[in-house]
Structures are given as C-alpha cells and as structure tokens.
mmCIF file of C-alpha atoms in Angstrom:
data_model
loop_
_atom_site.group_PDB
_atom_site.id
_atom_site.type_symbol
_atom_site.label_atom_id
_atom_site.label_comp_id
_atom_site.label_asym_id
_atom_site.label_seq_id
_atom_site.Cartn_x
_atom_site.Cartn_y
_atom_site.Cartn_z
ATOM 1 C CA MET A 1 0.000 0.000 0.000
ATOM 2 C CA SER A 2 1.395 3.411 -0.889
ATOM 3 C CA ASN A 3 1.991 6.197 1.610
ATOM 4 C CA THR A 4 0.412 8.999 -0.426
ATOM 5 C CA LEU A 5 -2.590 11.252 0.014
ATOM 6 C CA ASP A 6 -4.881 8.842 -1.858
ATOM 7 C CA VAL A 7 -4.309 6.109 0.768
ATOM 8 C CA LYS A 8 -7.186 7.496 2.808
ATOM 9 C CA ASP A 9 -9.619 6.642 0.006
ATOM 10 C CA GLU A 10 -8.429 3.031 -0.125
ATOM 11 C CA ILE A 11 -9.106 2.208 3.528
ATOM 12 C CA PRO A 12 -12.700 1.371 4.540
ATOM 13 C CA GLY A 13 -14.147 3.409 7.382
ATOM 14 C CA GLN A 14 -12.249 6.582 6.523
ATOM 15 C CA TRP A 15 -15.521 8.529 6.594
ATOM 16 C CA LEU A 16 -15.610 8.076 10.387
ATOM 17 C CA ILE A 17 -12.546 10.242 10.964
ATOM 18 C CA ARG A 18 -13.162 13.713 12.336
ATOM 19 C CA PRO A 19 -10.825 16.704 12.075
ATOM 20 C CA CYS A 20 -7.981 16.646 14.609
ATOM 21 C CA GLU A 21 -9.333 19.835 16.190
ATOM 22 C CA GLU A 22 -12.388 17.893 17.378
ATOM 23 C CA TYR A 23 -10.213 15.307 19.130
ATOM 24 C CA ASN A 24 -8.305 18.147 20.785
ATOM 25 C CA GLU A 25 -11.540 19.804 21.958
ATOM 26 C CA GLU A 26 -12.820 16.473 23.270
ATOM 27 C CA LEU A 27 -9.568 15.919 25.195
ATOM 28 C CA THR A 28 -9.589 19.461 26.587
ATOM 29 C CA TYR A 29 -13.165 18.982 27.814
ATOM 30 C CA CYS A 30 -12.367 15.567 29.290
ATOM 31 C CA ARG A 31 -9.446 16.964 31.285
ATOM 32 C CA GLY A 32 -11.093 20.293 32.175
ATOM 33 C CA TRP A 33 -13.027 21.092 35.331
ATOM 34 C CA ARG A 34 -16.409 21.081 33.569
ATOM 35 C CA GLY A 35 -15.750 17.664 32.127
ATOM 36 C CA ARG A 36 -14.557 16.344 35.485
ATOM 37 C CA LEU A 37 -17.641 17.779 37.194
ATOM 38 C CA TYR A 38 -19.892 16.077 34.642
ATOM 39 C CA GLN A 39 -18.007 12.804 35.044
ATOM 40 C CA ARG A 40 -18.307 12.906 38.811
ATOM 41 C CA TYR A 41 -22.000 13.702 39.060
ATOM 42 C CA MET A 42 -23.369 11.985 35.966
ATOM 43 C CA LEU A 43 -21.092 8.977 35.554
ATOM 44 C CA GLY A 44 -20.084 8.550 39.196
ATOM 45 C CA GLU A 45 -16.366 8.218 38.462
ATOM 46 C CA LYS A 46 -13.512 9.884 36.626
ATOM 47 C CA GLN A 47 -13.306 8.991 32.957
ATOM 48 C CA ASP A 48 -9.995 7.872 31.498
ATOM 49 C CA CYS A 49 -8.945 10.466 28.908
ATOM 50 C CA ALA A 50 -6.063 8.354 27.556
ATOM 51 C CA PRO A 51 -8.032 6.884 24.599
ATOM 52 C CA ILE A 52 -8.960 10.387 23.452
ATOM 53 C CA ALA A 53 -5.333 11.499 23.785
ATOM 54 C CA GLU A 54 -4.229 8.482 21.770
ATOM 55 C CA ALA A 55 -6.819 9.283 19.089
ATOM 56 C CA LEU A 56 -5.478 12.851 18.889
ATOM 57 C CA HIS A 57 -1.941 11.483 18.637
ATOM 58 C CA ASN A 58 -2.982 9.083 15.848
ATOM 59 C CA CYS A 59 -4.773 11.850 13.982
ATOM 60 C CA MET A 60 -1.746 14.138 14.131
ATOM 61 C CA PHE A 61 0.589 11.376 12.987
ATOM 62 C CA TRP A 62 -1.766 10.571 10.128
ATOM 63 C CA LEU A 63 -1.814 14.195 9.020
ATOM 64 C CA GLN A 64 1.934 14.753 9.383
ATOM 65 C CA ARG A 65 3.446 11.435 8.304
ATOM 66 C CA LYS A 66 0.586 9.757 6.392
ATOM 67 C CA ASP A 67 1.188 6.646 8.495
ATOM 68 C CA VAL A 68 -1.401 4.037 7.486
ATOM 69 C CA ASP A 69 -1.129 2.175 10.817
ATOM 70 C CA GLU A 70 -2.087 5.332 12.689
ATOM 71 C CA LEU A 71 -5.040 5.793 10.337
ATOM 72 C CA LYS A 72 -6.231 2.246 11.045
ATOM 73 C CA LYS A 73 -5.940 2.813 14.809
ATOM 74 C CA LEU A 74 -7.951 6.012 14.453
ATOM 75 C CA ILE A 75 -10.654 4.229 12.447
ATOM 76 C CA SER A 76 -10.766 1.496 15.100
ATOM 77 C CA TYR A 77 -11.212 4.137 17.835
ATOM 78 C CA GLU A 78 -14.058 5.781 15.907
ATOM 79 C CA GLU A 79 -15.771 2.426 15.295
ATOM 80 C CA ASP A 80 -15.600 1.612 19.016
ATOM 81 C CA ARG A 81 -16.930 5.076 19.849
ATOM 82 C CA LEU A 82 -19.836 4.627 17.430
ATOM 83 C CA ILE A 83 -20.703 1.223 18.921
ATOM 84 C CA ARG A 84 -20.638 2.643 22.483
ATOM 85 C CA ARG A 85 -22.885 5.515 21.434
ATOM 86 C CA LYS A 86 -25.406 3.227 19.747
ATOM 87 C CA LEU A 87 -25.434 0.842 22.718
ATOM 88 C CA SER A 88 -26.044 3.642 25.203
ATOM 89 C CA ALA A 89 -28.996 4.853 23.137
ATOM 90 C CA LYS A 90 -30.367 1.322 22.770
ATOM 91 C CA ASN A 91 -29.965 0.523 26.471
ATOM 92 C CA ASN A 92 -31.679 3.747 27.533
ATOM 93 C CA ASP A 93 -34.643 2.587 29.590
ATOM 94 C CA VAL A 94 -35.940 6.003 30.623
ATOM 95 C CA TRP A 95 -38.656 6.039 27.965
ATOM 96 C CA GLN A 96 -41.168 3.290 27.430
ATOM 97 C CA ARG A 97 -41.380 2.162 23.812
ATOM 98 C CA ARG A 98 -44.867 2.087 22.321
ATOM 99 C CA SER A 99 -46.212 -0.630 20.090
ATOM 100 C CA GLU A 100 -49.074 1.618 18.921
ATOM 101 C CA PRO A 101 -50.082 5.281 19.310
ATOM 102 C CA PRO A 102 -52.243 6.392 22.266
ATOM 103 C CA SER A 103 -55.981 5.856 21.792
ATOM 104 C CA ASP A 104 -56.750 9.581 22.067
ATOM 105 C CA TRP A 105 -53.930 10.866 19.873
ATOM 106 C CA ASN A 106 -56.360 12.777 17.622
ATOM 107 C CA ALA A 107 -58.717 14.041 20.353
ATOM 108 C CA PRO A 108 -59.801 17.696 20.218
ATOM 109 C CA LEU A 109 -57.593 20.241 21.958
ATOM 110 C CA PRO A 110 -58.464 21.341 25.511
ATOM 111 C CA ASP A 111 -60.088 24.766 25.899
ATOM 112 C CA TRP A 112 -56.916 26.458 27.153
ATOM 113 C CA ALA A 113 -54.993 25.256 24.083
ATOM 114 C CA LYS A 114 -57.731 26.457 21.709
ATOM 115 C CA LYS A 115 -57.751 29.912 23.337
ATOM 116 C CA ARG A 116 -53.979 30.109 23.120
ATOM 117 C CA ALA A 117 -53.970 29.077 19.451
ATOM 118 C CA GLU A 118 -56.625 31.718 18.698
ATOM 119 C CA SER A 119 -54.708 34.427 20.563
ATOM 120 C CA ILE A 120 -51.535 33.593 18.682
ATOM 121 C CA GLY A 121 -53.371 33.891 15.374
ATOM 122 C CA LYS A 122 -54.860 37.272 16.353
ATOM 123 C CA GLN A 123 -51.544 38.925 17.154
ATOM 124 C CA THR A 124 -50.829 41.911 14.928
ATOM 125 C CA GLU A 125 -47.583 43.522 14.002
ATOM 126 C CA LYS A 126 -46.540 46.724 15.706
ATOM 127 C CA PRO A 127 -46.908 49.759 13.491
ATOM 128 C CA THR A 128 -43.629 51.102 12.165
ATOM 129 C CA LYS A 129 -42.768 54.766 12.504
#
C-alpha cells in the first residue's frame, strides 16, 4: 500500500474520521473542570482520557506522516466510539417504547390550548414609525 494522500480513500471506514481539532476539543473537555464535574456527578467516576489522547496522537501522525497504521488505529477508535454511542442509546430505559399510538392521539384540543392558538393567530404587528 502506498503512503500517499490517496491512501485514505483506499481504507474502509475513513468517513468516520473527524478533524484533529475535534479530538483536541474532546480531550480538553475531558481533562477540564467542567468535564470532570460532569463525570463525577453523571457517571459517578472519573473517565480515562487516555483513549482520546491516543486518538489525537494518531490523527496528528496521520496528518503529518501519512502513516497508514495510525489511520487504522484512528478508524478502530471511531468504530468503538460509534458502537458505544449506539449501545447507550439502545440501552436507555428512561422512555417506554410504544407498540401503537395512544388511543386519544387525535382528540380535540383542551379549551386552554384552543384559546392560546386563537390568541396567537390574532396577534398583529406593531406599526412602524
């Protein structure tokens, strides 16, 4: 395999790669006080920022040296990240999934909603000077 600019088009999964600036922003947030606060109160523990740092390193090496191995590592990181994101959405049990819509989904609006809709329609523009 050649080490030229067109190598990126030959490797499957290259569309997953984000600009290196995004990896840097993600790492900065992970290590910053806001990120640590979120990790403590939402996740219950400190998150390891090393994988993000490694992804940034791989991205920079890919840009500077066109190293195909670094590109493959970066694609692997992005695939793992995508899988984790999809799993967290799938395992979200906060909302109950419906098999059919509610029985009264097309019921008439309550009186307060009708009055509000009418008042919104009656609003006029302010006269210009």
